[in-house]
Short mmCIF file of C-alpha atoms in Angstrom, two decimals:
data_model
loop_
_atom_site.label_atom_id
_atom_site.label_comp_id
_atom_site.label_asym_id
_atom_site.label_seq_id
_atom_site.Cartn_x
_atom_site.Cartn_y
_atom_site.Cartn_z
CA UNK A 1 82.53 -21.12 226.89
CA UNK A 2 78.95 -21.51 225.69
CA UNK A 3 77.88 -22.36 222.15
CA UNK A 4 75.04 -20.02 221.21
CA UNK A 5 74.25 -21.41 217.76
CA UNK A 6 75.08 -24.20 215.34
CA UNK A 7 74.64 -24.48 211.58
CA UNK A 8 74.55 -27.26 209.03
CA UNK A 9 74.69 -27.20 205.24
CA UNK A 10 72.71 -30.04 203.61
CA UNK A 11 73.89 -31.62 200.36
CA UNK A 12 71.42 -33.12 197.90
CA UNK A 13 71.92 -35.78 195.24
CA UNK A 14 69.20 -38.15 194.04
CA UNK A 15 70.76 -39.46 190.81
CA UNK A 16 74.43 -40.42 190.89
CA UNK A 17 77.02 -40.69 188.10
CA UNK A 18 75.97 -44.25 187.23
CA UNK A 19 72.34 -43.23 186.83
CA UNK A 20 71.36 -44.90 190.11
CA UNK A 21 68.78 -43.41 192.47
CA UNK A 22 69.18 -42.72 196.17
CA UNK A 23 66.93 -44.46 198.70
CA UNK A 24 64.73 -41.40 199.22
CA UNK A 25 63.65 -39.67 196.03
CA UNK A 26 61.23 -36.88 195.04
CA UNK A 27 58.18 -37.62 192.80
CA UNK A 28 60.04 -36.21 189.78
CA UNK A 29 62.33 -39.25 189.76
CA UNK A 30 59.37 -41.46 188.79
CA UNK A 31 57.75 -38.97 186.42
CA UNK A 32 59.07 -40.31 183.12
CA UNK A 33 57.29 -37.78 180.91
CA UNK A 34 58.80 -34.88 182.82
CA UNK A 35 62.27 -36.46 182.78
CA UNK A 36 62.06 -37.01 179.02
CA UNK A 37 61.24 -33.33 178.55
CA UNK A 38 64.16 -32.32 180.77
CA UNK A 39 66.42 -34.60 178.74
CA UNK A 40 65.18 -33.03 175.51
CA UNK A 41 65.87 -29.54 176.84
CA UNK A 42 69.38 -30.43 177.98
CA UNK A 43 70.13 -31.99 174.60
CA UNK A 44 68.77 -28.93 172.80
CA UNK A 45 70.87 -26.64 175.00
CA UNK A 46 74.03 -28.62 174.25
CA UNK A 47 73.28 -28.62 170.52
CA UNK A 48 72.69 -24.88 170.60
CA UNK A 49 75.87 -24.34 172.59
CA UNK A 50 77.98 -26.24 170.05
CA UNK A 51 76.46 -24.27 167.17
CA UNK A 52 76.97 -20.92 168.91
CA UNK A 53 80.67 -21.67 169.42
CA UNK A 54 80.99 -22.61 165.75
CA UNK A 55 79.29 -19.36 164.72
CA UNK A 56 81.70 -17.37 166.85
CA UNK A 57 84.71 -19.15 165.38
CA UNK A 58 83.52 -18.29 161.86
CA UNK A 59 82.91 -14.62 162.64
CA UNK A 60 79.11 -14.80 162.71
CA UNK A 61 78.72 -14.26 166.45
CA UNK A 62 80.47 -12.20 169.10
CA UNK A 63 82.09 -13.49 172.28
CA UNK A 64 79.96 -16.32 173.64
CA UNK A 65 79.87 -18.03 177.10
CA UNK A 66 79.49 -21.79 176.83
CA UNK A 67 77.11 -23.78 179.04
CA UNK A 68 78.61 -27.19 178.22
CA UNK A 69 78.49 -29.50 181.24
CA UNK A 70 76.19 -27.14 183.14
CA UNK A 71 72.93 -27.92 181.36
CA UNK A 72 71.22 -29.46 184.39
CA UNK A 73 71.52 -26.23 186.36
CA UNK A 74 69.90 -24.00 183.77
CA UNK A 75 67.29 -26.48 182.58
CA UNK A 76 66.37 -27.55 186.11
CA UNK A 77 66.02 -24.01 187.44
CA UNK A 78 63.92 -22.89 184.49
CA UNK A 79 61.67 -25.93 184.77
CA UNK A 80 61.10 -25.31 188.48
CA UNK A 81 59.86 -21.75 188.02
CA UNK A 82 56.25 -20.71 187.54
CA UNK A 83 55.32 -18.32 184.73
CA UNK A 84 54.44 -15.62 187.25
CA UNK A 85 57.91 -15.72 188.82
CA UNK A 86 60.59 -13.22 187.81
CA UNK A 87 63.92 -14.37 186.43
CA UNK A 88 67.04 -12.22 186.80
CA UNK A 89 69.79 -13.90 184.75
CA UNK A 90 73.49 -13.44 184.31
CA UNK A 91 75.00 -14.43 180.96
CA UNK A 92 75.13 -18.23 180.91
CA UNK A 93 71.39 -18.87 181.29
CA UNK A 94 70.41 -19.83 177.75
CA UNK A 95 68.56 -23.03 178.73
CA UNK A 96 66.58 -21.16 181.38
CA UNK A 97 65.65 -18.32 179.05
CA UNK A 98 64.23 -20.56 176.34
CA UNK A 99 61.85 -22.01 178.93
CA UNK A 100 60.84 -18.47 179.87
CA UNK A 101 59.79 -17.57 176.33
CA UNK A 102 63.02 -16.40 174.70
CA UNK A 103 63.66 -17.67 171.18
CA UNK A 104 66.95 -19.33 170.26
CA UNK A 105 67.36 -16.72 167.52
CA UNK A 106 66.99 -13.96 170.13
CA UNK A 107 69.81 -15.43 172.16
CA UNK A 108 72.02 -15.53 169.08
CA UNK A 109 70.93 -11.99 168.26
CA UNK A 110 72.10 -10.74 171.64
CA UNK A 111 75.49 -12.42 171.41
CA UNK A 112 75.73 -11.09 167.88
CA UNK A 113 75.80 -7.60 169.38
CA UNK A 114 72.16 -6.66 168.87
CA UNK A 115 70.44 -5.50 172.07
CA UNK A 116 67.03 -6.27 170.58
CA UNK A 117 67.78 -9.88 171.46
CA UNK A 118 67.36 -8.85 175.11
CA UNK A 119 63.72 -7.83 174.64
CA UNK A 120 61.46 -10.50 176.13
CA UNK A 121 57.70 -10.28 176.46
CA UNK A 122 57.46 -10.90 180.22
CA UNK A 123 58.64 -9.48 183.55
CA UNK A 124 62.03 -11.19 183.38
CA UNK A 125 65.12 -9.03 183.42
CA UNK A 126 67.61 -8.84 180.52
CA UNK A 127 71.08 -10.40 180.49
CA UNK A 128 73.49 -8.96 183.06
CA UNK A 129 77.15 -9.17 182.10
CA UNK A 130 78.50 -7.12 185.06
CA UNK A 131 79.29 -9.63 187.79
CA UNK A 132 76.76 -9.94 190.65
CA UNK A 133 75.00 -6.62 190.03
CA UNK A 134 71.82 -8.49 189.11
CA UNK A 135 71.50 -9.90 192.63
CA UNK A 136 70.64 -6.39 193.83
CA UNK A 137 68.11 -6.04 191.02
CA UNK A 138 66.59 -9.34 192.14
CA UNK A 139 66.33 -8.12 195.73
CA UNK A 140 64.60 -4.97 194.49
CA UNK A 141 62.11 -6.96 192.43
CA UNK A 142 61.45 -9.24 195.40
CA UNK A 143 60.80 -6.22 197.60
CA UNK A 144 58.23 -4.97 195.08
CA UNK A 145 56.53 -8.37 195.13
CA UNK A 146 56.37 -8.29 198.91
CA UNK A 147 55.12 -4.70 198.92
CA UNK A 148 52.27 -5.61 196.56
CA UNK A 149 51.59 -8.83 198.50
CA UNK A 150 51.88 -11.01 195.42
CA UNK A 151 52.35 -14.78 195.57
CA UNK A 152 55.36 -15.10 193.32
CA UNK A 153 59.13 -15.24 193.67
CA UNK A 154 62.35 -14.03 192.08
CA UNK A 155 65.25 -16.18 190.93
CA UNK A 156 68.70 -14.70 190.41
CA UNK A 157 71.37 -16.86 188.80
CA UNK A 158 75.08 -16.13 189.22
CA UNK A 159 78.39 -17.91 188.88
CA UNK A 160 80.69 -18.79 191.76
CA UNK A 161 82.88 -15.80 190.95
CA UNK A 162 79.98 -13.46 191.71
CA UNK A 163 79.95 -14.63 195.33
CA UNK A 164 83.23 -12.74 195.80
CA UNK A 165 81.55 -9.44 194.94
CA UNK A 166 80.11 -6.97 197.43
CA UNK A 167 76.83 -6.75 195.51
CA UNK A 168 76.16 -10.40 196.32
CA UNK A 169 76.57 -9.91 200.08
CA UNK A 170 74.51 -6.71 200.05
CA UNK A 171 71.66 -8.41 198.19
CA UNK A 172 71.65 -11.36 200.58
CA UNK A 173 71.77 -9.04 203.56
CA UNK A 174 68.63 -7.11 202.60
CA UNK A 175 66.92 -10.33 201.52
CA UNK A 176 67.47 -11.74 205.00
CA UNK A 177 66.52 -8.56 206.86
CA UNK A 178 63.35 -7.91 204.86
CA UNK A 179 62.37 -11.58 204.38
CA UNK A 180 62.20 -11.26 200.61
CA UNK A 181 60.79 -13.93 198.27
CA UNK A 182 64.03 -14.43 196.34
CA UNK A 183 66.15 -17.49 195.57
CA UNK A 184 69.82 -16.93 194.79
CA UNK A 185 71.16 -19.75 192.62
CA UNK A 186 74.94 -20.11 192.30
CA UNK A 187 76.18 -22.13 189.34
CA UNK A 188 79.42 -23.22 190.99
CA UNK A 189 81.31 -24.35 187.89
CA UNK A 190 84.63 -24.13 189.80
CA UNK A 191 86.15 -21.21 187.84
CA UNK A 192 85.69 -17.43 187.90
CA UNK A 193 87.39 -17.01 184.54
CA UNK A 194 90.91 -18.14 185.50
CA UNK A 195 90.48 -18.01 189.29
CA UNK A 196 89.64 -21.34 190.89
CA UNK A 197 86.96 -21.73 193.51
CA UNK A 198 89.62 -22.60 196.12
CA UNK A 199 91.38 -19.27 195.56
CA UNK A 200 88.15 -17.26 195.74
CA UNK A 201 86.99 -18.12 199.24
CA UNK A 202 88.06 -19.87 202.43
CA UNK A 203 84.53 -21.16 203.02
CA UNK A 204 84.08 -24.90 202.84
CA UNK A 205 80.91 -24.31 200.81
CA UNK A 206 79.45 -21.32 199.03
CA UNK A 207 76.06 -22.28 200.45
CA UNK A 208 77.16 -21.40 203.98
CA UNK A 209 77.50 -17.75 203.00
CA UNK A 210 73.74 -17.52 203.48
CA UNK A 211 74.16 -18.11 207.22
CA UNK A 212 75.53 -14.62 207.83
CA UNK A 213 72.50 -13.18 206.01
CA UNK A 214 70.13 -15.07 208.29
CA UNK A 215 68.60 -17.63 205.97
CA UNK A 216 69.10 -21.15 204.65
CA UNK A 217 71.77 -22.26 202.23
CA UNK A 218 72.16 -25.70 200.68
CA UNK A 219 74.51 -27.46 198.32
CA UNK A 220 73.20 -29.51 195.40
CA UNK A 221 74.80 -31.81 192.88
CA UNK A 222 74.50 -29.57 189.82
CA UNK A 223 74.94 -32.55 187.50
CA UNK A 224 71.80 -34.18 188.89
CA UNK A 225 68.82 -32.67 187.07
CA UNK A 226 66.38 -34.27 189.51
CA UNK A 227 68.07 -32.67 192.52
CA UNK A 228 68.40 -29.30 190.80
CA UNK A 229 64.75 -29.16 189.76
CA UNK A 230 63.30 -30.52 193.00
CA UNK A 231 65.33 -28.36 195.37
CA UNK A 232 64.59 -25.24 193.32
CA UNK A 233 60.87 -26.06 193.42
CA UNK A 234 61.06 -26.37 197.21
CA UNK A 235 63.01 -23.13 197.59
CA UNK A 236 60.58 -21.22 195.39
CA UNK A 237 57.62 -22.60 197.32
CA UNK A 238 59.07 -21.30 200.58
CA UNK A 239 59.83 -17.96 198.96
CA UNK A 240 56.30 -17.51 197.60
CA UNK A 241 54.36 -18.80 200.61
CA UNK A 242 56.55 -17.71 203.51
CA UNK A 243 58.73 -14.92 202.14
CA UNK A 244 61.84 -16.97 202.88
CA UNK A 245 64.96 -16.31 200.80
CA UNK A 246 67.35 -19.16 200.08
CA UNK A 247 70.80 -19.74 198.58
CA UNK A 248 71.23 -22.80 196.34
CA UNK A 249 74.77 -23.78 195.43
CA UNK A 250 74.76 -26.00 192.32
CA UNK A 251 78.10 -27.82 192.09
CA UNK A 252 79.11 -28.66 188.52
CA UNK A 253 82.06 -28.11 186.18
CA UNK A 254 82.68 -25.74 183.29
CA UNK A 255 83.46 -28.02 180.35
CA UNK A 256 84.69 -25.19 178.13
CA UNK A 257 86.66 -21.98 178.27
CA UNK A 258 85.06 -19.17 180.29
CA UNK A 259 84.03 -17.60 177.00
CA UNK A 260 85.20 -17.97 173.42
CA UNK A 261 87.69 -15.17 174.21
CA UNK A 262 89.38 -17.33 176.85
CA UNK A 263 91.86 -20.24 176.79
CA UNK A 264 91.33 -22.39 179.88
CA UNK A 265 94.29 -24.65 179.00
CA UNK A 266 96.56 -21.95 180.44
CA UNK A 267 95.25 -22.45 183.98
CA UNK A 268 93.03 -25.54 184.17
CA UNK A 269 94.62 -28.80 185.44
CA UNK A 270 95.17 -31.06 182.42
CA UNK A 271 93.21 -34.05 183.68
CA UNK A 272 90.46 -32.19 185.52
CA UNK A 273 88.03 -31.73 182.64
CA UNK A 274 88.23 -35.39 181.64
CA UNK A 275 87.68 -36.49 185.23
CA UNK A 276 84.69 -34.19 185.72
CA UNK A 277 83.16 -35.22 182.38
CA UNK A 278 82.30 -38.59 183.92
CA UNK A 279 79.77 -36.74 186.08
CA UNK A 280 78.15 -34.66 183.30
CA UNK A 281 74.35 -34.36 183.46
CA UNK A 282 73.09 -35.34 180.01
CA UNK A 283 74.63 -38.81 179.88
CA UNK A 284 73.69 -39.35 183.53
CA UNK A 285 69.98 -38.85 182.87
CA UNK A 286 70.17 -40.89 179.68
CA UNK A 287 71.63 -43.84 181.58
CA UNK A 288 68.78 -43.64 184.06
CA UNK A 289 66.13 -43.52 181.32
CA UNK A 290 67.77 -46.45 179.53
CA UNK A 291 67.78 -48.50 182.73
CA UNK A 292 64.05 -47.84 183.07
CA UNK A 293 63.51 -48.97 179.48
CA UNK A 294 62.34 -45.48 178.47
CA UNK A 295 65.13 -44.57 176.05
CA UNK A 296 66.89 -46.21 173.11
CA UNK A 297 69.56 -45.50 170.50
CA UNK A 298 66.84 -44.95 167.91
CA UNK A 299 65.14 -42.34 170.09
CA UNK A 300 68.49 -40.71 170.71
CA UNK A 301 69.24 -40.43 166.99
CA UNK A 302 65.81 -38.94 166.33
CA UNK A 303 66.22 -36.41 169.14
CA UNK A 304 69.67 -35.35 167.91
CA UNK A 305 68.24 -34.75 164.43
CA UNK A 306 65.30 -32.77 165.79
CA UNK A 307 67.53 -30.57 167.96
CA UNK A 308 69.94 -29.98 165.10
CA UNK A 309 67.06 -28.96 162.85
CA UNK A 310 65.60 -26.62 165.48
CA UNK A 311 68.95 -24.95 166.05
CA UNK A 312 69.65 -24.62 162.32
CA UNK A 313 66.29 -22.92 161.85
CA UNK A 314 67.13 -20.50 164.65
CA UNK A 315 70.49 -19.75 163.05
CA UNK A 316 68.87 -18.96 159.71
CA UNK A 317 66.35 -16.70 161.46
CA UNK A 318 69.18 -14.92 163.27
CA UNK A 319 71.29 -14.45 160.14
CA UNK A 320 68.28 -13.02 158.28
CA UNK A 321 67.78 -10.20 160.82
CA UNK A 322 68.64 -6.78 159.39
CA UNK A 323 71.47 -5.40 161.54
CA UNK A 324 71.00 -2.20 163.46
CA UNK A 325 73.00 0.88 162.53
CA UNK A 326 76.27 1.16 164.53
CA UNK A 327 75.14 4.37 166.26
CA UNK A 328 72.30 2.41 167.86
CA UNK A 329 74.79 1.32 170.54
CA UNK A 330 74.22 4.71 172.14
CA UNK A 331 70.46 4.21 172.24
CA UNK A 332 70.55 1.52 174.96
CA UNK A 333 72.63 3.45 177.48
CA UNK A 334 70.07 5.93 178.80
CA UNK A 335 66.36 6.68 178.48
CA UNK A 336 67.51 10.04 177.13
CA UNK A 337 71.08 10.27 175.84
CA UNK A 338 73.07 13.01 177.65
CA UNK A 339 74.26 15.88 175.47
CA UNK A 340 77.89 14.94 176.02
CA UNK A 341 77.41 11.77 173.94
CA UNK A 342 75.46 13.33 171.07
CA UNK A 343 78.53 14.41 169.03
CA UNK A 344 79.95 10.88 169.28
CA UNK A 345 76.69 9.37 168.06
CA UNK A 346 76.48 11.85 165.19
CA UNK A 347 80.08 11.18 164.19
CA UNK A 348 79.52 7.42 164.10
CA UNK A 349 76.43 7.96 161.98
CA UNK A 350 78.39 10.11 159.53
CA UNK A 351 81.11 7.45 159.26
CA UNK A 352 78.48 4.80 158.55
CA UNK A 353 76.89 6.94 155.83
CA UNK A 354 80.27 7.62 154.25
CA UNK A 355 81.20 3.94 154.30
CA UNK A 356 77.96 2.71 152.73
CA UNK A 357 76.77 5.75 150.81
#
């Protein structure tokens, strides 16, 4: 027997649960101003998340997917991107989108059932609720970038459940064959709705799935904002400059139900959430900043008040938006609505007129 190849999957963590740094650290770890901004964004995202859940519970928002406990992934990825890059999200990317120009009120608008909340003023793609389909869109966008010889990259974010879909493998396959400037980021929060990560795949890591596609995969502590941001920066640099795709597996934990329509207590181990909460990213970065003498209880109180005020203003802006007519749901399906759907649209319009005069 002869071994013709060997593979390794690196794992990155720079800031551990106690807020202590590793021996070798990236420049970001000593950049206090940048870390304070990352901390502010994570705090804002958690404040927004709590408010969105409350709005859903009171009937002012539709089904909503929480990001609690996963803030470092979405903040870190968004912070690592350049404005010229293209972002192809799934549905849990709120903290990334607000760094890409989306307003908090727009995010509420979308989850309130209004597609106008999906209309951003850049090249980023809209929310994708179908699982893993956006990875193919990302590969297509990356191919266009390569074709036009542009120095930018594409980021596609998915959950661990999406790595069980055929779309994911197809997108990685063409990315590897064509050497596309795309970074696939997996927010491995351990649950694809009620299906655990262990049940989804026999692979030791999700990152190693990149090997079959012919490019690098790595695993990152998704609760470590420094590791998330730095490794995404490095992956994007390779994508832009060398046309090298990469798969980044961000390991974290979903500290809420899959969505507000779910009840995770039916399948989640009783002690697991409490155990994983000790690793959560916001408190971890705060401990580090406190140890460096860069954060205090007074600053924390001020930040909480500022985030609450910003979110409340977004809520008021969202609630003040004039709703679209119900028949508008047909207007986002096709560039030109097929004739077969026209009677349904007309009927819904007639019902709305009859109900409201």
